[in-house]
């Protein structure tokens, strides 16, 4: 039992942090980047590829680095810390994760190789309009004629979809065959991009007889695999949220120390410093749960990962709501502005939560399992 | 003690409800009820409709268009407007500068400004907050220096809500730097087309352009645009902010928002946890509304009841809580915040994240909730 | 619409307050009283009878005063304020309320007359061991032979039951006939008294072929009537809780002003004064809801009363939990002791809540009604 | 980073679990698990069972019965005890005065007291708090005046937990009134059978006799019972209170209480609102337990990790929250708090109200949650 990073993990953190600092030295840089097309920094993306960060989760055979969940979590935390708009979670962790889990050896070598090198952007299209966190969305239907598959329907939101070169699409198979996963070229779909509430990009993607290639063997029901990759993405999203919250607690603390009102700094007001203490408590609890969930992945048991995703999802939703709201309140008006990172961080937490599953969703799932165990075992 | 409205008050309420739901254009009310942004023209049209019926500025002296209503009637008017989705009369005009001019202004100022203020022919902006002052208003640094009959104004205001629409701005400026800081403040009315006035937008986290910075560079203001006496600004500001707090709890609008949400997200109402959240919020809103009625019933002679801080505090908390519920019911659709109207996601769901983020301001602006707790603990509890 | 007391109501409040002040001038007096038998002050009870307080709810024909719910609420608030252990709510409001609603003219004249004069103590036996706030408890069964009714079973807790001369018992009628209400002499039952967590008294009452007299016409299903009287009792219990909370907020405020730590009075600490402000907010919200629910009774609609009871029950449960806990916390250790009124007040709030219906119960009932209305109308 | 215990630690945990569940009498453990009160004899018997196996005072120096364990092992020992319902070794002995004597005591004091302290042949009480001091310990007023070789003690202590069982009491007394208040304090060990010591019970709101006042009237204490130097009391107290906070979060016991509640109130677990409350609490407890593990993994050289305040703060909140859930699940049966055992109400339900009330103390005693927030905001956040 060990909650500390080893030297290599520390070095990875420093390297990623250093690289991100060149691109997002201050919030203004992030603000400029999201205001322009494509909504993230392609040069930075290239440097992440060079550092091996884009290929981190994938095996060396597929052009990746073969690192573990802790390393990917470190990257996500650092991205969250500076509110980096790069679609790492959507493209590498989620869409890339689906390819790595389900693709044929050829597909993996091709798609993951190009993803790792920064040539190819993927996005997972797995949510129906109005849908809510299911591995069996009904917005896109797959049809087959001979060997040729086509897709019809709409997926929305497709996070990172605006700039994606290819979509990894979750679709209903014909004749009650369950859920299939397909690769579709962006040119075969109609992509309507938009900015989300945190100014990162997503898209509504419409398929209209779009030519599609099954990932791996055609026609199998892959709902369980899709669910597992979503759970992994949730846990990595929690890492990213942790980075956001750490920045918010730090910024709030600094603000209370430096900002003067009524002739004194704000940390003179005990009602405010006690609330900062409560923010810290929430941060530490979230941190513990994020580390635990991330380590759970290594065990390789999909059920354990599903539970861990719900547990960390609930904790991070609660902590994120608390910290995100209090960070704004303790700052006051300045944090309502797009110029200042704290409020935008709250927007980012909001997007992560509603994208990956909110507190109510996770709590309902955990409630269903309450009598599966006598008490919850941490280790 | 008695729950029913008197026949007179019941008739009054019916009359308000009838007027608001039949005379204020449906499209304007739908915009409010669905949580979309109003245009300047819609706000003006709505206020003129009210003003034509004498319903825009009931708090003012009757000679300037006010109504001789009871506190309860004012409350009913206010609630029915919110319930019907009628935009409230622009606060800067109706609740702030109007009453100030009526109370402290010269006869000339009253004649010149009050009718156009009631009808929104003049759109007023508020120039109080400054970047380094925040809740500590008395530390303001914008100066006005005498030059002949005029004042020359230099400095910067911020958080000027809807300043981009403003024709005139009422400002607190420092006219005397030698005295205690509260005593050196005066109120000036400034035509925003005057050379040297510049309005710069502040982008908020919800992407909206709702507040502004207003910069003053050697802005020349005729002396007859000072309200009251030089140095009386602090007194006037306290008068104005006292008015602002009355009826500040957006109970009717929040009730309306929750009712709308029950309809738009009806399928999720089968989830027992969602039902419980709705039931809890409905109960809290009822308790708040009843508290507003108790405050109304007790407020003597226009002085705000001290418990009005309770209304502001809890009212904004509940407003925020309903926006959180909406966000959670929207789920992934909430991501489509800035998608265009062709989006396959429902409009109400797309608006939830910006609304949630925007409403974080509710507990900051207009006397933060910390200030309200301070008022309660000091003024009411004597701590 | 009027939330103010008229002159007579003000006078009633002053009179009751004055009388209670003679008996419970300080908490020590209450402490002595509950430590001795019968756990309340019989002399005070007699003076309450003389003042007409015991007969307040009942018609003049039945030996009462014929006052309205607002007046009864005033009495309950004043009792709560000093944590008076007298069984007014149990005996007069609840048991007396059942007799007034269901008794024959003769029963009413007899029982309510003696109740009003202080000669007779009643207690309502309406809860089965382990039962939860239902008008159809199944712990006591009624049997009839000819005209002679007998009861078998157990009711617990029977609040005020330890000293009761007679029980008003809710029992299951034979042959699925629903719920009947009976009067049983205490001598016909086995009464095992005990102190509740706030040191007031209750009892476990066992019926074993106990002779019973139906209230009013025999054999009718009275579950609806029983429910309505329980709802009235809940609303009066909320008045009593309001009195407790008012005292707790006042005591806490005084303590913060006078108690010194680290050389200064506690109100120097903003974190504490802000929490006192939040207590005040909860108090005012509860106050509003209590007034509203009390006034709702006058409308005479049982459905409206049922909803009002749930609404005020939920609000007072929440406010009571908040205020009761914070009052102890802001005082510190002293409020943990039985010598000091504040913690005992929290115990009293706890007992009222679990006796009459806790937040979860009321919230569940309100949840069931969420789609019965578009929005909640206050007036 | 790795989740699994090392084979050594896993074996250690199994050994602890095995010992606690097989060697500590079932009746004692059931009393703990069901939330009933332990007798003095049960507490003593349990601690002697532990001590015989070297498991009563692992934190002490090994020469006095301590164990050379890692922080993680100490944590596992602590959690497994709670989980099995083993009464924790009496804190006054094991965590407070024992380590103090081992650190600051003379060789004579160590020989005389440590073995009997470990085995609970001496039951220690704590004499720190005073009626007018509360959290402000340094303001204490109990005095000890030199008289020959002895000290003569006068004053009053309060909140002395289980003082009715105490053989000896370790006290903070003022030995010098001339110096700064922290510097005039010393620690004295006092035999509670000495003439002039009087223990008076304080009745708590749950009806229990758990704390006491201890009065000292001209109590004569031999000079060799002063620990460390005169004036060193404040330093010793800080050392002692620092020890107290380590592992102070009752995670294991709270988890156990929640698990038991799920079983005893199983039929109510069908209510979705109850299920959600349980699931939320289980999750919060997991987060806390993991935080405890992180703190353990990081605490360097016996110094408490600053985040241990997080454990105390949240640990007591969750302990209280579980007691609230139990109360709500008990419903009307909770009224039968002081009914005798013939009561038709179930025992667990009858105990809920006293337990709920009693646990209000958890956020007050041993450094109130306000003190913990102060520590976090100052020490950790630098505010």
CSV table of N, CA and C in Angstrom, one decimal, chain B residues 210-305:
chain,number,residue,atom,x,y,z
B,210,UNK,N,-22.9,41.3,-19.7
B,210,UNK,CA,-23.9,41.8,-18.8
B,210,UNK,C,-23.3,42.9,-18.0
B,211,UNK,N,-22.0,42.9,-17.8
B,211,UNK,CA,-21.4,44.0,-17.0
B,211,UNK,C,-20.3,44.6,-17.7
B,212,UNK,N,-19.9,45.8,-17.3
B,212,UNK,CA,-18.9,46.6,-18.0
B,212,UNK,C,-18.0,47.4,-17.0
B,213,UNK,N,-16.9,47.8,-17.6
B,213,UNK,CA,-16.1,48.8,-16.9
B,213,UNK,C,-16.6,50.2,-17.6
B,214,UNK,N,-16.6,51.2,-16.8
B,214,UNK,CA,-16.9,52.5,-17.3
B,214,UNK,C,-15.7,53.4,-16.9
B,215,UNK,N,-15.0,54.0,-17.9
B,215,UNK,CA,-13.9,54.8,-17.6
B,215,UNK,C,-14.2,56.3,-17.8
B,216,UNK,N,-13.7,57.1,-17.0
B,216,UNK,CA,-14.0,58.6,-17.1
B,216,UNK,C,-12.6,59.3,-17.2
B,217,UNK,N,-12.4,60.0,-18.3
B,217,UNK,CA,-11.2,60.7,-18.5
B,217,UNK,C,-11.6,62.2,-18.7
B,218,UNK,N,-11.3,63.0,-17.7
B,218,UNK,CA,-11.6,64.4,-17.8
B,218,UNK,C,-13.0,64.7,-18.3
B,219,UNK,N,-13.9,64.0,-17.7
B,219,UNK,CA,-15.3,64.1,-18.1
B,219,UNK,C,-15.9,65.3,-17.4
B,220,UNK,N,-16.4,66.3,-18.2
B,220,UNK,CA,-16.9,67.6,-17.7
B,220,UNK,C,-18.4,67.4,-17.4
B,221,UNK,N,-18.8,67.7,-16.2
B,221,UNK,CA,-20.2,67.5,-15.8
B,221,UNK,C,-20.7,68.8,-15.2
B,222,UNK,N,-21.8,69.3,-15.8
B,222,UNK,CA,-22.4,70.6,-15.3
B,222,UNK,C,-22.7,70.5,-13.8
B,223,UNK,N,-22.5,71.6,-13.0
B,223,UNK,CA,-22.7,71.6,-11.6
B,223,UNK,C,-24.2,71.2,-11.2
B,224,UNK,N,-25.2,71.5,-12.0
B,224,UNK,CA,-26.5,71.2,-11.6
B,224,UNK,C,-26.9,69.7,-11.7
B,225,UNK,N,-25.9,68.9,-12.0
B,225,UNK,CA,-26.1,67.5,-12.1
B,225,UNK,C,-25.6,66.8,-10.8
B,226,UNK,N,-25.2,67.5,-9.8
B,226,UNK,CA,-24.9,66.9,-8.5
B,226,UNK,C,-26.2,66.8,-7.7
B,227,UNK,N,-26.4,65.6,-7.2
B,227,UNK,CA,-27.6,65.4,-6.4
B,227,UNK,C,-27.4,65.7,-4.9
B,228,UNK,N,-28.3,66.4,-4.3
B,228,UNK,CA,-28.1,66.8,-2.9
B,228,UNK,C,-27.0,67.8,-2.8
B,229,UNK,N,-26.3,67.7,-1.7
B,229,UNK,CA,-25.2,68.6,-1.4
B,229,UNK,C,-23.8,67.8,-1.7
B,230,UNK,N,-22.8,68.6,-2.0
B,230,UNK,CA,-21.5,67.9,-2.0
B,230,UNK,C,-21.2,67.3,-0.7
B,231,UNK,N,-20.7,66.1,-0.7
B,231,UNK,CA,-20.4,65.3,0.5
B,231,UNK,C,-21.6,64.5,1.0
B,232,UNK,N,-22.7,64.6,0.4
B,232,UNK,CA,-23.9,63.9,0.8
B,232,UNK,C,-24.0,62.5,0.1
B,233,UNK,N,-23.0,62.2,-0.7
B,233,UNK,CA,-23.1,61.0,-1.5
B,233,UNK,C,-23.3,59.7,-0.7
B,234,UNK,N,-22.6,59.6,0.4
B,234,UNK,CA,-22.7,58.4,1.3
B,234,UNK,C,-24.0,58.2,1.8
B,235,UNK,N,-24.6,59.3,2.3
B,235,UNK,CA,-26.0,59.3,2.8
B,235,UNK,C,-27.0,58.8,1.7
B,236,UNK,N,-26.8,59.4,0.5
B,236,UNK,CA,-27.7,59.0,-0.6
B,236,UNK,C,-27.5,57.6,-1.0
B,237,UNK,N,-26.2,57.1,-1.0
B,237,UNK,CA,-26.0,55.7,-1.3
B,237,UNK,C,-26.6,54.8,-0.3
B,238,UNK,N,-26.5,55.1,0.9
B,238,UNK,CA,-27.2,54.2,1.9
B,238,UNK,C,-28.7,54.2,1.7
B,239,UNK,N,-29.3,55.4,1.4
B,239,UNK,CA,-30.7,55.4,1.2
B,239,UNK,C,-31.0,54.5,0.0
B,240,UNK,N,-30.2,54.6,-1.1
B,240,UNK,CA,-30.5,53.9,-2.3
B,240,UNK,C,-30.3,52.4,-2.1
B,241,UNK,N,-29.2,52.0,-1.4
B,241,UNK,CA,-29.0,50.6,-1.2
B,241,UNK,C,-30.0,50.0,-0.2
B,242,UNK,N,-30.5,50.8,0.7
B,242,UNK,CA,-31.6,50.3,1.5
B,242,UNK,C,-32.9,50.0,0.7
B,243,UNK,N,-33.2,50.8,-0.2
B,243,UNK,CA,-34.3,50.5,-1.2
B,243,UNK,C,-34.0,49.2,-1.9
B,244,UNK,N,-32.8,49.1,-2.3
B,244,UNK,CA,-32.4,47.9,-3.2
B,244,UNK,C,-32.8,46.6,-2.5
B,245,UNK,N,-32.6,46.6,-1.2
B,245,UNK,CA,-32.7,45.3,-0.6
B,245,UNK,C,-34.2,44.9,-0.4
B,246,UNK,N,-35.1,45.8,-0.4
B,246,UNK,CA,-36.5,45.5,-0.2
B,246,UNK,C,-37.0,44.6,-1.4
B,247,UNK,N,-37.6,43.6,-1.1
B,247,UNK,CA,-38.2,42.7,-2.1
B,247,UNK,C,-37.2,42.2,-3.0
B,248,UNK,N,-35.9,42.0,-2.5
B,248,UNK,CA,-34.9,41.6,-3.4
B,248,UNK,C,-34.9,40.0,-3.6
B,249,UNK,N,-35.6,39.3,-2.8
B,249,UNK,CA,-35.7,37.9,-2.9
B,249,UNK,C,-36.5,37.5,-4.1
B,250,UNK,N,-35.9,36.8,-5.1
B,250,UNK,CA,-36.6,36.5,-6.3
B,250,UNK,C,-37.4,35.3,-6.1
B,251,UNK,N,-38.4,35.3,-5.2
B,251,UNK,CA,-39.1,34.1,-4.9
B,251,UNK,C,-40.0,33.7,-6.0
B,252,UNK,N,-40.8,34.7,-6.5
B,252,UNK,CA,-41.7,34.3,-7.6
B,252,UNK,C,-41.0,33.7,-8.8
B,253,UNK,N,-39.9,34.4,-9.2
B,253,UNK,CA,-39.2,33.9,-10.4
B,253,UNK,C,-38.6,32.5,-10.1
B,254,UNK,N,-38.1,32.3,-8.9
B,254,UNK,CA,-37.5,31.0,-8.6
B,254,UNK,C,-38.6,29.9,-8.6
B,255,UNK,N,-39.7,30.2,-8.0
B,255,UNK,CA,-40.9,29.3,-8.0
B,255,UNK,C,-41.3,28.9,-9.5
B,256,UNK,N,-41.3,30.0,-10.3
B,256,UNK,CA,-41.7,29.8,-11.7
B,256,UNK,C,-40.7,28.9,-12.4
B,257,UNK,N,-39.4,29.1,-12.1
B,257,UNK,CA,-38.3,28.4,-12.7
B,257,UNK,C,-38.4,26.9,-12.3
B,258,UNK,N,-38.7,26.6,-11.1
B,258,UNK,CA,-38.8,25.3,-10.6
B,258,UNK,C,-40.1,24.6,-11.3
B,259,UNK,N,-41.2,25.3,-11.3
B,259,UNK,CA,-42.4,24.8,-12.0
B,259,UNK,C,-42.1,24.4,-13.4
B,260,UNK,N,-41.4,25.3,-14.1
B,260,UNK,CA,-41.1,25.1,-15.5
B,260,UNK,C,-40.2,23.8,-15.7
B,261,UNK,N,-39.3,23.7,-14.7
B,261,UNK,CA,-38.4,22.6,-14.8
B,261,UNK,C,-39.1,21.2,-14.6
B,262,UNK,N,-40.1,21.3,-13.7
B,262,UNK,CA,-40.9,20.0,-13.5
B,262,UNK,C,-41.6,19.6,-14.8
B,263,UNK,N,-41.9,20.6,-15.6
B,263,UNK,CA,-42.6,20.3,-16.8
B,263,UNK,C,-41.6,19.8,-17.9
B,264,UNK,N,-40.5,20.6,-18.1
B,264,UNK,CA,-39.6,20.3,-19.1
B,264,UNK,C,-38.8,19.0,-18.9
B,265,UNK,N,-38.6,18.7,-17.6
B,265,UNK,CA,-37.8,17.5,-17.3
B,265,UNK,C,-38.7,16.4,-16.6
B,266,UNK,N,-40.0,16.4,-17.1
B,266,UNK,CA,-41.0,15.6,-16.4
B,266,UNK,C,-40.6,14.1,-16.3
B,267,UNK,N,-39.9,13.6,-17.3
B,267,UNK,CA,-39.6,12.1,-17.2
B,267,UNK,C,-38.7,11.8,-16.1
B,268,UNK,N,-37.8,12.7,-15.7
B,268,UNK,CA,-36.9,12.5,-14.7
B,268,UNK,C,-37.6,12.6,-13.3
B,269,UNK,N,-38.8,13.1,-13.3
B,269,UNK,CA,-39.5,13.2,-12.0
B,269,UNK,C,-39.9,11.9,-11.4
B,270,UNK,N,-39.7,10.8,-12.2
B,270,UNK,CA,-40.0,9.5,-11.7
B,270,UNK,C,-38.9,9.0,-10.8
B,271,UNK,N,-37.7,9.6,-10.9
B,271,UNK,CA,-36.6,9.2,-10.0
B,271,UNK,C,-36.8,9.8,-8.6
B,272,UNK,N,-36.9,8.9,-7.6
B,272,UNK,CA,-37.3,9.3,-6.3
B,272,UNK,C,-36.3,10.3,-5.7
B,273,UNK,N,-35.0,10.3,-6.1
B,273,UNK,CA,-34.1,11.3,-5.6
B,273,UNK,C,-34.4,12.7,-6.2
B,274,UNK,N,-34.8,12.7,-7.4
B,274,UNK,CA,-35.1,13.9,-8.1
B,274,UNK,C,-36.4,14.5,-7.4
B,275,UNK,N,-37.4,13.6,-7.2
B,275,UNK,CA,-38.6,14.1,-6.6
B,275,UNK,C,-38.4,14.7,-5.2
B,276,UNK,N,-37.5,14.0,-4.5
B,276,UNK,CA,-37.2,14.5,-3.1
B,276,UNK,C,-36.5,15.9,-3.2
B,277,UNK,N,-35.6,16.1,-4.2
B,277,UNK,CA,-35.0,17.4,-4.3
B,277,UNK,C,-36.0,18.4,-4.7
B,278,UNK,N,-36.9,18.1,-5.6
B,278,UNK,CA,-37.9,19.1,-5.9
B,278,UNK,C,-38.8,19.4,-4.7
B,279,UNK,N,-39.2,18.4,-4.0
B,279,UNK,CA,-40.1,18.6,-2.9
B,279,UNK,C,-39.4,19.4,-1.8
B,280,UNK,N,-38.2,19.2,-1.6
B,280,UNK,CA,-37.4,19.9,-0.6
B,280,UNK,C,-37.3,21.4,-1.0
B,281,UNK,N,-37.0,21.6,-2.3
B,281,UNK,CA,-36.9,23.0,-2.8
B,281,UNK,C,-38.3,23.7,-2.7
B,282,UNK,N,-39.3,23.0,-3.1
B,282,UNK,CA,-40.6,23.7,-3.0
B,282,UNK,C,-41.0,24.1,-1.6
B,283,UNK,N,-40.6,23.2,-0.7
B,283,UNK,CA,-40.9,23.6,0.7
B,283,UNK,C,-40.0,24.8,1.2
B,284,UNK,N,-38.8,24.8,0.8
B,284,UNK,CA,-37.9,25.9,1.2
B,284,UNK,C,-38.4,27.2,0.5
B,285,UNK,N,-38.9,27.1,-0.7
B,285,UNK,CA,-39.4,28.3,-1.4
B,285,UNK,C,-40.7,28.8,-0.7
B,286,UNK,N,-41.5,27.9,-0.3
B,286,UNK,CA,-42.7,28.3,0.5
B,286,UNK,C,-42.3,29.0,1.7
B,287,UNK,N,-41.4,28.4,2.5
B,287,UNK,CA,-41.0,29.1,3.7
B,287,UNK,C,-40.4,30.5,3.5
B,288,UNK,N,-39.7,30.6,2.4
B,288,UNK,CA,-39.2,31.9,2.1
B,288,UNK,C,-40.3,32.9,1.7
B,289,UNK,N,-41.2,32.4,0.9
B,289,UNK,CA,-42.3,33.3,0.4
B,289,UNK,C,-43.1,33.7,1.6
B,290,UNK,N,-43.4,32.8,2.5
B,290,UNK,CA,-44.1,33.2,3.7
B,290,UNK,C,-43.3,34.2,4.6
B,291,UNK,N,-42.0,34.0,4.6
B,291,UNK,CA,-41.2,35.0,5.4
B,291,UNK,C,-41.3,36.3,4.7
B,292,UNK,N,-41.3,36.4,3.4
B,292,UNK,CA,-41.4,37.6,2.7
B,292,UNK,C,-42.8,38.3,3.1
B,293,UNK,N,-43.8,37.5,3.2
B,293,UNK,CA,-45.1,38.0,3.5
B,293,UNK,C,-45.1,38.6,5.0
B,294,UNK,N,-44.4,37.8,5.8
B,294,UNK,CA,-44.3,38.3,7.2
B,294,UNK,C,-43.5,39.6,7.3
B,295,UNK,N,-42.5,39.7,6.5
B,295,UNK,CA,-41.7,40.9,6.5
B,295,UNK,C,-42.5,42.1,6.0
B,296,UNK,N,-43.2,41.8,4.9
B,296,UNK,CA,-44.1,42.8,4.4
B,296,UNK,C,-45.1,43.3,5.4
B,297,UNK,N,-45.7,42.3,6.1
B,297,UNK,CA,-46.7,42.7,7.1
B,297,UNK,C,-46.2,43.5,8.2
B,298,UNK,N,-44.9,43.4,8.4
B,298,UNK,CA,-44.3,44.1,9.6
B,298,UNK,C,-43.5,45.3,9.3
B,299,UNK,N,-43.2,45.5,8.0
B,299,UNK,CA,-42.3,46.6,7.7
B,299,UNK,C,-43.1,48.0,7.9
B,300,UNK,N,-42.5,48.8,8.7
B,300,UNK,CA,-43.2,50.0,9.2
B,300,UNK,C,-42.6,51.2,8.4
B,301,UNK,N,-43.5,51.9,7.8
B,301,UNK,CA,-43.2,53.2,7.2
B,301,UNK,C,-42.0,53.2,6.2
B,302,UNK,N,-41.9,52.2,5.4
B,302,UNK,CA,-40.9,52.2,4.3
B,302,UNK,C,-39.6,51.7,4.8
B,303,UNK,N,-39.3,51.7,6.1
B,303,UNK,CA,-38.0,51.2,6.6
B,303,UNK,C,-37.9,49.7,6.3
B,304,UNK,N,-36.8,49.3,5.7
B,304,UNK,CA,-36.7,47.8,5.5
B,304,UNK,C,-36.7,47.1,6.8
B,305,UNK,N,-37.5,46.1,6.9
B,305,UNK,CA,-37.4,45.2,8.1
B,305,UNK,C,-36.0,44.5,8.1
